[in-house]
Structures are given as structure tokens and as C-alpha cells.
Short mmCIF file of C-alpha atoms in Angstrom, two decimals:
data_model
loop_
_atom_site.label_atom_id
_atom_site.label_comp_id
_atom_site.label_asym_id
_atom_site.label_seq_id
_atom_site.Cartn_x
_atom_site.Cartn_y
_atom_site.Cartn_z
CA UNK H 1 -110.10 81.77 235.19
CA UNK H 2 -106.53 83.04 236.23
CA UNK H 3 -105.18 85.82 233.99
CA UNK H 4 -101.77 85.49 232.38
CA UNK H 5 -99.74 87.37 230.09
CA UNK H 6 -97.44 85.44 227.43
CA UNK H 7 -94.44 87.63 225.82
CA UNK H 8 -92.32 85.76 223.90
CA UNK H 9 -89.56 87.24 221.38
CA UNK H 10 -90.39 85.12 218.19
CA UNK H 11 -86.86 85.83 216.42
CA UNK H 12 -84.46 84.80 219.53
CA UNK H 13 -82.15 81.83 219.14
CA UNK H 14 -83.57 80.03 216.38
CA UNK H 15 -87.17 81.20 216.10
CA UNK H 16 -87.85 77.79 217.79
CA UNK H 17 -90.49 79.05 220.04
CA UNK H 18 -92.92 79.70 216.95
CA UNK H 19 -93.20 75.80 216.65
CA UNK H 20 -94.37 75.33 220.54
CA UNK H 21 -97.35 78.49 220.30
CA UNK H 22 -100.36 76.20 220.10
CA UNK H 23 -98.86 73.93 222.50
CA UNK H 24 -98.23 76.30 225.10
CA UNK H 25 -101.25 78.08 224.70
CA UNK H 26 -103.43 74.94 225.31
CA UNK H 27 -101.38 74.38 228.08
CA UNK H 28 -102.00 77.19 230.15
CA UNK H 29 -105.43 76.47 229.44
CA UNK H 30 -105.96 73.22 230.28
CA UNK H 31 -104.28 74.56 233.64
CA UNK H 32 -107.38 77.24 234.34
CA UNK H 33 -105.45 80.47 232.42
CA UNK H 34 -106.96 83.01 230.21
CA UNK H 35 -103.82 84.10 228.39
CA UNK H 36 -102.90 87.26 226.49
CA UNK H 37 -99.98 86.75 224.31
CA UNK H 38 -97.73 89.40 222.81
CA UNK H 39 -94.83 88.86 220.23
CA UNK H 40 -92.23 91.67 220.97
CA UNK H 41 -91.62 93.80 217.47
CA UNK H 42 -88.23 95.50 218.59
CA UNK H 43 -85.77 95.70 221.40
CA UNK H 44 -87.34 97.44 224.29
CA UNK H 45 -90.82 96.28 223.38
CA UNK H 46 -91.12 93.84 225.99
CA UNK H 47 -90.14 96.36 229.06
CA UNK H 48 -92.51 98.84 227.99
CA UNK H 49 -95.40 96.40 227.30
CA UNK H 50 -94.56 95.27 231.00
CA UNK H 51 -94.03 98.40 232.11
CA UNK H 52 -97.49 99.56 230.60
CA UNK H 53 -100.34 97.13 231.58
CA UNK H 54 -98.14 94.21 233.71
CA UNK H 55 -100.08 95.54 236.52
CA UNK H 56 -103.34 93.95 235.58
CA UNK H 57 -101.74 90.83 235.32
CA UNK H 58 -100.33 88.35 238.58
CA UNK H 59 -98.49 85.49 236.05
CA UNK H 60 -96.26 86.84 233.52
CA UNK H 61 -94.65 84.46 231.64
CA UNK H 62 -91.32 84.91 229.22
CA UNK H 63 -89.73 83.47 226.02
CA UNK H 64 -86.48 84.71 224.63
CA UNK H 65 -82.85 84.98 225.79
CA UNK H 66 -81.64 86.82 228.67
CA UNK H 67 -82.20 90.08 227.03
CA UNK H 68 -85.86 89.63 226.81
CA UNK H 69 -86.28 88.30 230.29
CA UNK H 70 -84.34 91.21 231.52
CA UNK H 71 -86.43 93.28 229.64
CA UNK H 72 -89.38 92.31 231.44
CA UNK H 73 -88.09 92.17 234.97
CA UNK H 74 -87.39 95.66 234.37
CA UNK H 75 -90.86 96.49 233.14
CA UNK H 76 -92.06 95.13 236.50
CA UNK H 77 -89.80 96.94 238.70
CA UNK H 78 -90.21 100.59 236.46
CA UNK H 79 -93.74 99.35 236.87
CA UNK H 80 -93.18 99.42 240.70
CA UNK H 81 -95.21 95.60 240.65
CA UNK H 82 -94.03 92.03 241.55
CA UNK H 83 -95.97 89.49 239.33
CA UNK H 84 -94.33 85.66 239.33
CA UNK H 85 -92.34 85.36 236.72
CA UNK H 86 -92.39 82.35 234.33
CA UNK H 87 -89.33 81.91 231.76
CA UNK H 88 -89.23 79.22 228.82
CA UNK H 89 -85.62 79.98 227.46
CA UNK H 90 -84.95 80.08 224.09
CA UNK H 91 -82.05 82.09 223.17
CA UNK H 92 -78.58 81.62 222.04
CA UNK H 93 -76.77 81.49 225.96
CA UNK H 94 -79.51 81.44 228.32
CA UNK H 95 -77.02 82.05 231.46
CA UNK H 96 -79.67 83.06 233.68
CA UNK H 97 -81.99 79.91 233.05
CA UNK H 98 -78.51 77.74 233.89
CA UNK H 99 -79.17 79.30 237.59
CA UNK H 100 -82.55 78.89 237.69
CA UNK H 101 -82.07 75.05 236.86
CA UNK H 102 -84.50 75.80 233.78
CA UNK H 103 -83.89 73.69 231.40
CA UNK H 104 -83.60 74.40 227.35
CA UNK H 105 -86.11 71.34 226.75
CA UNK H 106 -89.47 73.10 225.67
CA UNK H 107 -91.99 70.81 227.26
CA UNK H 108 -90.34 70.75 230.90
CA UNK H 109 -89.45 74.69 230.44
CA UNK H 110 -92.94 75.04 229.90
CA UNK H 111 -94.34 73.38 232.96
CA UNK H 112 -91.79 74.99 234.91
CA UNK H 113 -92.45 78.80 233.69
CA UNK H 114 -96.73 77.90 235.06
CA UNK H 115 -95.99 75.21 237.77
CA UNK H 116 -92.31 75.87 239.28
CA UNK H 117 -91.13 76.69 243.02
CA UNK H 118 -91.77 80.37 243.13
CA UNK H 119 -88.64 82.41 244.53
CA UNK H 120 -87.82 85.63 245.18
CA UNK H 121 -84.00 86.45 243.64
CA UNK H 122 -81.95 89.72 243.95
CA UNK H 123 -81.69 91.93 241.02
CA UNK H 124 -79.11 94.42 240.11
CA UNK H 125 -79.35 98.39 239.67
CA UNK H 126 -77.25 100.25 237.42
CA UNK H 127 -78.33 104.02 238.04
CA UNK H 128 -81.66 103.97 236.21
CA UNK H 129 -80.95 100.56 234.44
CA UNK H 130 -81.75 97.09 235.94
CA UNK H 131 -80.16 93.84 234.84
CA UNK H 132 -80.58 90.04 236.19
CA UNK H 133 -77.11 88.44 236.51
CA UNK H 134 -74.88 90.59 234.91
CA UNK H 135 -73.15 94.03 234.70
CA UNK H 136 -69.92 94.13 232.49
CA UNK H 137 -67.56 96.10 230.89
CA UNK H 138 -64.29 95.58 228.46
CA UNK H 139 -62.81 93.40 225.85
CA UNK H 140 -63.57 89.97 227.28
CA UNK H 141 -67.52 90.77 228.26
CA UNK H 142 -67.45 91.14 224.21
CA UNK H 143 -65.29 87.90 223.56
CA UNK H 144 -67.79 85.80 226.10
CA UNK H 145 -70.90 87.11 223.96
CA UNK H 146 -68.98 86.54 220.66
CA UNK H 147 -67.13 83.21 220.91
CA UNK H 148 -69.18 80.32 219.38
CA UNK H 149 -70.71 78.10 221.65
CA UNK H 150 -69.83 75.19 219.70
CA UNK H 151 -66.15 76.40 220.84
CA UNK H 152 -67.34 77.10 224.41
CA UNK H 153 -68.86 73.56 224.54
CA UNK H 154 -65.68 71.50 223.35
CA UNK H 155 -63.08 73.55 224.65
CA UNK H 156 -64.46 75.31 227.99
CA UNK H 157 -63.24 78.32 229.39
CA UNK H 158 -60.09 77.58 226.89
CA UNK H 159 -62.14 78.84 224.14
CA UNK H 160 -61.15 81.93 225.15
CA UNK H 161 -57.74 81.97 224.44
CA UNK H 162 -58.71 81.43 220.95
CA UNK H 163 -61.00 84.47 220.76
CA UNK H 164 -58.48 86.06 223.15
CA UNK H 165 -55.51 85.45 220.11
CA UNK H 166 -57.54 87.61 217.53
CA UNK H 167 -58.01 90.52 219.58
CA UNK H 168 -55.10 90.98 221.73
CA UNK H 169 -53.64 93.56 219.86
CA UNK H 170 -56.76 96.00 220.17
CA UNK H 171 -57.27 95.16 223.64
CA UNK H 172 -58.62 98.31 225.14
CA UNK H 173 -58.07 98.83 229.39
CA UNK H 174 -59.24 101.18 231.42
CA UNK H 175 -58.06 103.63 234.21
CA UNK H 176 -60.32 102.56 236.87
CA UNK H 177 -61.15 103.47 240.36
CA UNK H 178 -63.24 101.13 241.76
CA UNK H 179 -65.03 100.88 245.03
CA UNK H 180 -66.72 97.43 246.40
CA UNK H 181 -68.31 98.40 249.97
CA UNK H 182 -65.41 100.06 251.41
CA UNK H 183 -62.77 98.17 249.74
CA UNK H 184 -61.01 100.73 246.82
CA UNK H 185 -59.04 99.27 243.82
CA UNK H 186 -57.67 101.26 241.51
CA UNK H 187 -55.88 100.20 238.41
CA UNK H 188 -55.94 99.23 234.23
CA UNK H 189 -58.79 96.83 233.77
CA UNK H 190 -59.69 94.98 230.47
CA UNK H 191 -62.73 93.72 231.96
CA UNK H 192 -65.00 93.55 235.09
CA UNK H 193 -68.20 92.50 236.06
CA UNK H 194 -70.90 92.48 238.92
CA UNK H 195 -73.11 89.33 238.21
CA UNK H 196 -75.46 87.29 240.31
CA UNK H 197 -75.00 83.88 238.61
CA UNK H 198 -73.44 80.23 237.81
CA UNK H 199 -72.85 81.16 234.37
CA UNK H 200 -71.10 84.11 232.55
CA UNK H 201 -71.80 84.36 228.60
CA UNK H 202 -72.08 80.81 228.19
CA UNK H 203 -69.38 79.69 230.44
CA UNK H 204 -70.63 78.14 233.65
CA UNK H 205 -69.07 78.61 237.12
CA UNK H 206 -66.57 81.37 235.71
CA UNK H 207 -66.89 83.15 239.44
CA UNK H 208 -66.99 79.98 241.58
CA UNK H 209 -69.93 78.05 242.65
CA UNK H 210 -70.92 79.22 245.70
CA UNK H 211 -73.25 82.21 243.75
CA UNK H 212 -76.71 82.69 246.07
CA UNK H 213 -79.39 83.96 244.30
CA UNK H 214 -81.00 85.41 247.32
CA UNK H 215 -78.16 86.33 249.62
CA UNK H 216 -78.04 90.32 248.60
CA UNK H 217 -74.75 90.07 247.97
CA UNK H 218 -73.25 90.01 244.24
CA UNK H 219 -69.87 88.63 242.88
CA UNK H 220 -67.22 90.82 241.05
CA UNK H 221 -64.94 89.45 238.64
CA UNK H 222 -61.92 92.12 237.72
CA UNK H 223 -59.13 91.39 234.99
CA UNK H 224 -56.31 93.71 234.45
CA UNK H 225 -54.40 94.72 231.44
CA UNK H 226 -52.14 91.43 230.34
CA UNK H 227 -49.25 92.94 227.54
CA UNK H 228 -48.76 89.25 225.76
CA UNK H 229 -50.28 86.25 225.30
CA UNK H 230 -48.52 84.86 228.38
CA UNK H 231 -50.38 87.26 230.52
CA UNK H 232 -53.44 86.09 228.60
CA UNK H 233 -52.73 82.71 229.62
CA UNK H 234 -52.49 83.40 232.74
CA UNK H 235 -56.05 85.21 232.84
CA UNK H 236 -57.14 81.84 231.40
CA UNK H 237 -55.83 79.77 233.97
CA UNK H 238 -57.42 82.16 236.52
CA UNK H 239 -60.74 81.87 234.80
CA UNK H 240 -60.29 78.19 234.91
CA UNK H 241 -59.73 77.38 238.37
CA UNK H 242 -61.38 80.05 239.99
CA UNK H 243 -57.82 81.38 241.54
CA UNK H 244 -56.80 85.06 241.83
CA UNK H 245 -53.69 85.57 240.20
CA UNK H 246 -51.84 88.76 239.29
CA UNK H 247 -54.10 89.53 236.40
CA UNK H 248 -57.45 88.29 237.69
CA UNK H 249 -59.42 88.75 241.11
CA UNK H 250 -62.76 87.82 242.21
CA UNK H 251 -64.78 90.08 245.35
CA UNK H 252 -68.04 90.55 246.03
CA UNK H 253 -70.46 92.97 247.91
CA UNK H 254 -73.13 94.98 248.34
CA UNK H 255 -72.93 98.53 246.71
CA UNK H 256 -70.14 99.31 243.94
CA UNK H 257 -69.13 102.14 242.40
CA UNK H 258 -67.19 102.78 239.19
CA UNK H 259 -65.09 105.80 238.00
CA UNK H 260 -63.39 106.43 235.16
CA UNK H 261 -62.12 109.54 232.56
CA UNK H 262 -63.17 107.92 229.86
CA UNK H 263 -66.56 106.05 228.50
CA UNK H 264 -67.18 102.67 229.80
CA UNK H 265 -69.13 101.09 227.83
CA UNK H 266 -71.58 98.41 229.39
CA UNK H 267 -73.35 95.23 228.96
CA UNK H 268 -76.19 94.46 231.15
CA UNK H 269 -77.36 90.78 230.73
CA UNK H 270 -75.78 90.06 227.46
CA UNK H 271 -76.82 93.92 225.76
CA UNK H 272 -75.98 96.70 225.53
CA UNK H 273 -76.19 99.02 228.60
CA UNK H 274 -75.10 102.60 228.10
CA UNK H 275 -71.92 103.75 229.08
CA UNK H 276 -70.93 105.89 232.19
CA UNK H 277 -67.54 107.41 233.80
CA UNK H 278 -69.01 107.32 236.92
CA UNK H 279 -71.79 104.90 238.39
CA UNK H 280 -73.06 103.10 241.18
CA UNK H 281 -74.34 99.40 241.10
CA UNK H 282 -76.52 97.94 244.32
CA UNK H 283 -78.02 95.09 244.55
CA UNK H 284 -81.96 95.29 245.00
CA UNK H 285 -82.43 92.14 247.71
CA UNK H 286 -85.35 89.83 246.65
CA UNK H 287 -87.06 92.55 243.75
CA UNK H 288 -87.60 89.65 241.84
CA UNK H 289 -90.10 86.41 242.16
CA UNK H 290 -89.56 83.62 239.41
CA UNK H 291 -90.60 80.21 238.67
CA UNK H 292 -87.69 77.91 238.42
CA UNK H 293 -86.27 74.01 238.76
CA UNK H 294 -84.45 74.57 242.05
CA UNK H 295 -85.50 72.50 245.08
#
């Protein structure tokens, strides 16, 4: 029989996962898999289970949110291995399964995460860190994570204007120089990110739809300092139809780098990521191989 590991997060999103373990676990059976399965006890677990004894295994397949898939991707690559990756998404957002045309339907994620079209995706580097489709920093990578996806669903992109209304006043920008290839930009930014994906925090699209998952290049999103909530507005409508403006631009690239005389604080794939005043983010072309619903 074909070895496997399972690691599933049993508390992400709504703990539905625990309802589906004898079902999944006959299914990999009845497909010809011994399977070892792990339930992660704290953040971190799954990297360092991954990072640990992945190696002895060629299927590895995921529950969780984002987090927990990023967490084992960068097992693997700490790990220095390249096992196909299998992902049943259960968490609150599940951006990264949106791109992977993964579907939040248990019984087709499942056939998916052991039967998909294996491909091999880019994956980001943050100095030491590694992160799946997104890099962020500043007041609106907070909002994104934050706003209720009830609001998101009814309302859009819009919903952030809401959100955006409560926190205007403590708004905090940054001083930034910022470097994408051998373009420089330097000026106050409330938010930017790097990401490698359709959808941002639960907000599909948000940097255009021409994202390839494959291409080695990554897409930057940048949003300067508005001063009211007409300038907010305006970030809104820029969000909306995918149009620089003065506020908002979209670039992408290869190799970025980020400086700063202050702490930026970061958020890698929906957690938290450490903070810097001066990094580097490249994009690591085709690190990672994953099941998923694309053609």
C-alpha cells in the first residue's frame, strides 16, 4: 500500500472536519493508502511535524485554513522535500483553495486532495519565512482578516468601507522605501502586499484576474495614506475596479524589498509573520506541487 500522512487542524473554522474523520479515512483506503493521521495541538505544530518525518512520506494531505496549509508547505520546504500536496479546506476564508478551484464541499474536497491534477505553484520567501499567496502589512491586511464574511458576501469589496469607518482615525502609515525589481517607490503606505492569488482575505479578484500560479512572478498591491473618508472612498473604488488611482497601485515582480525606520508588522497567509524594517521577498518558482480542481 501507498503511504500517506493526514494533518488536519481539528479546531479551524467550525471544527467541521471532526464529522468527515471516518469518512476520509476509509476513503484513502479504499483508494490503496495506509494513512497516518495527526491532529495539530498548537500553532506551529503542523510545520514541525512536516518538517520532522514528511520525508518518509510522498502524499501529504491537509485540513485547516490557510494558516495550516501554509504551515505545512513550509515544513516541506525547511524539510528541503517536495511531497504532493492534498488540501480539504476548512477554515474561516480559505483564499488559497479559491485559486486552486478547491471547493469548500467536503466530499469533492476530499477526492480532490487524493485524486486531483497535480501542479507545481510558486511560493513566496520572506527572509527565513515562507507563505503561499500572501505577504502583507498595515491597517487594511487587518480589516480584510477582521471584517465578517457575512459582510464580505452581501456587500463585496464595499464591506470595507464599513470596517474602514471604525478605524480611520487610528489608521497607522508607514515611511516606506520600496523596491519591486528595479522599480523604487517611496512614500506613506497604510497597506501593501505581495500575494500570488485570486483572492485576498476573503475578497476575490482584489488584484485583477490575470494572477498565474506558476508564472514566477507575484502581484503587489500598495495603498497610501488617505486623510478622510473621501480618500477612503477612493481606495474603495480602486479596490473595486482594479484601477490605480492616487491612493492605490497595483505592480508586480520578481524580487522585492522593503525598508522602513520603524516595525512593520506582517501577515503571511492570514497570520502573523514577524515584523522587519528591512526585508527581501522572492518568489521561489514552482517549490510547491498540489492537488487541485484546475484543468
Amino acid at each position: 500500500m501507498k503511504n500517506l500522512l493526514f494533518i488536519y487542524n481539528p479546531k479551524s473554522g467550525k471544527m467541521i472536519i471532526n464529522q468527515y474523520m471516518d469518512q476520509i479515512i476509509n476513503y484513502f483506503s479504499q483508494n490503496g493508502y495506509f494513512t497516518t493521521a495527526y491532529a495539530t495541538q498548537s500553532a506551529g505544530d503542523a510545520r514541525k511535524k512536516v518538517e520532522k518525518y514528511g520525508k518518509v512520506f510522498e502524499n501529504i494531505i491537509v485540513s485547516g485554513g490557510d494558516g495550516t496549509l501554509d504551515e505545512v508547505v513550509s515544513g516541506a520546504l525547511k524539510a528541503d522535500i517536495k511531497p504532493v500536496i492534498g488540501y480539504i479546506p476548512t477554515g474561516s476564508t480559505n483564499d488559497f483553495a479559491k485559486s486552486l478551484n478547491i471547493p469548500v464541499d467536503i466530499d469533492r474536497a476530499i477526492k480532490i486532495a487524493l485524486k486531483g491534477k497535480a501542479k507545481e505553484l510558486d511560493v513566496g520567501k520572506l527572509e527565513d519565512k515562507f507563505f503561499t499567496y500572501v505577504a502583507a502589512f498595515g491597517s487594511l491586511a487587518q480589516v480584510s482578516y477582521e471584517t465578517d464574511q457575512t459582510m464580505k458576501n452581501i456587500f463585496g469589496r464595499s464591506a470595507y468601507i464599513f470596517e474602514g469607518m471604525k478605524t480611520i482615525s487610528n489608521l497607522k502609515s508607514y515611511r516606506a522605501k520600496i523596491t519591486i525589481d528595479d522599480e523604487v517607490i517611496e512614500d506613506d503606505f497604510i497597506h501593501g502586499m505581495v500575494t500570488n492569488s485570486v483572492s485576498v482575505g476573503g475578497f476575490t479578484k482584489i488584484v485583477g484576474e490575470n494572477v498565474g500560479l506558476d508564472d514566477g512572478i507575484f502581484e503587489v498591491m500598495l495603498v497610501k495614506n488617505p486623510k478622510n473618508i473621501m480618500d477612503l472612498n477612493q481606495i474603495i473604488s480602486g479596490l473595486t475596479n482594479h484601477k490605480e488611482n492616487e491612493f492605490i497601485s497595483f505592480k508586480n515582480g520578481k524580487t522585492f524589498k522593503f525598508e522602513t525606520k520603524e516595525d512593520l508588522l506582517w501577515t503571511l497567509d492570514g497570520e502573523y509573520g514577524g515584523k522587519t524594517r528591512t526585508c527581501e521577498i522572492e518568489v521561489l518558482h514552482k517549490k510547491l506541487e498540489i492537488r487541485t480542481g484546475l484543468s
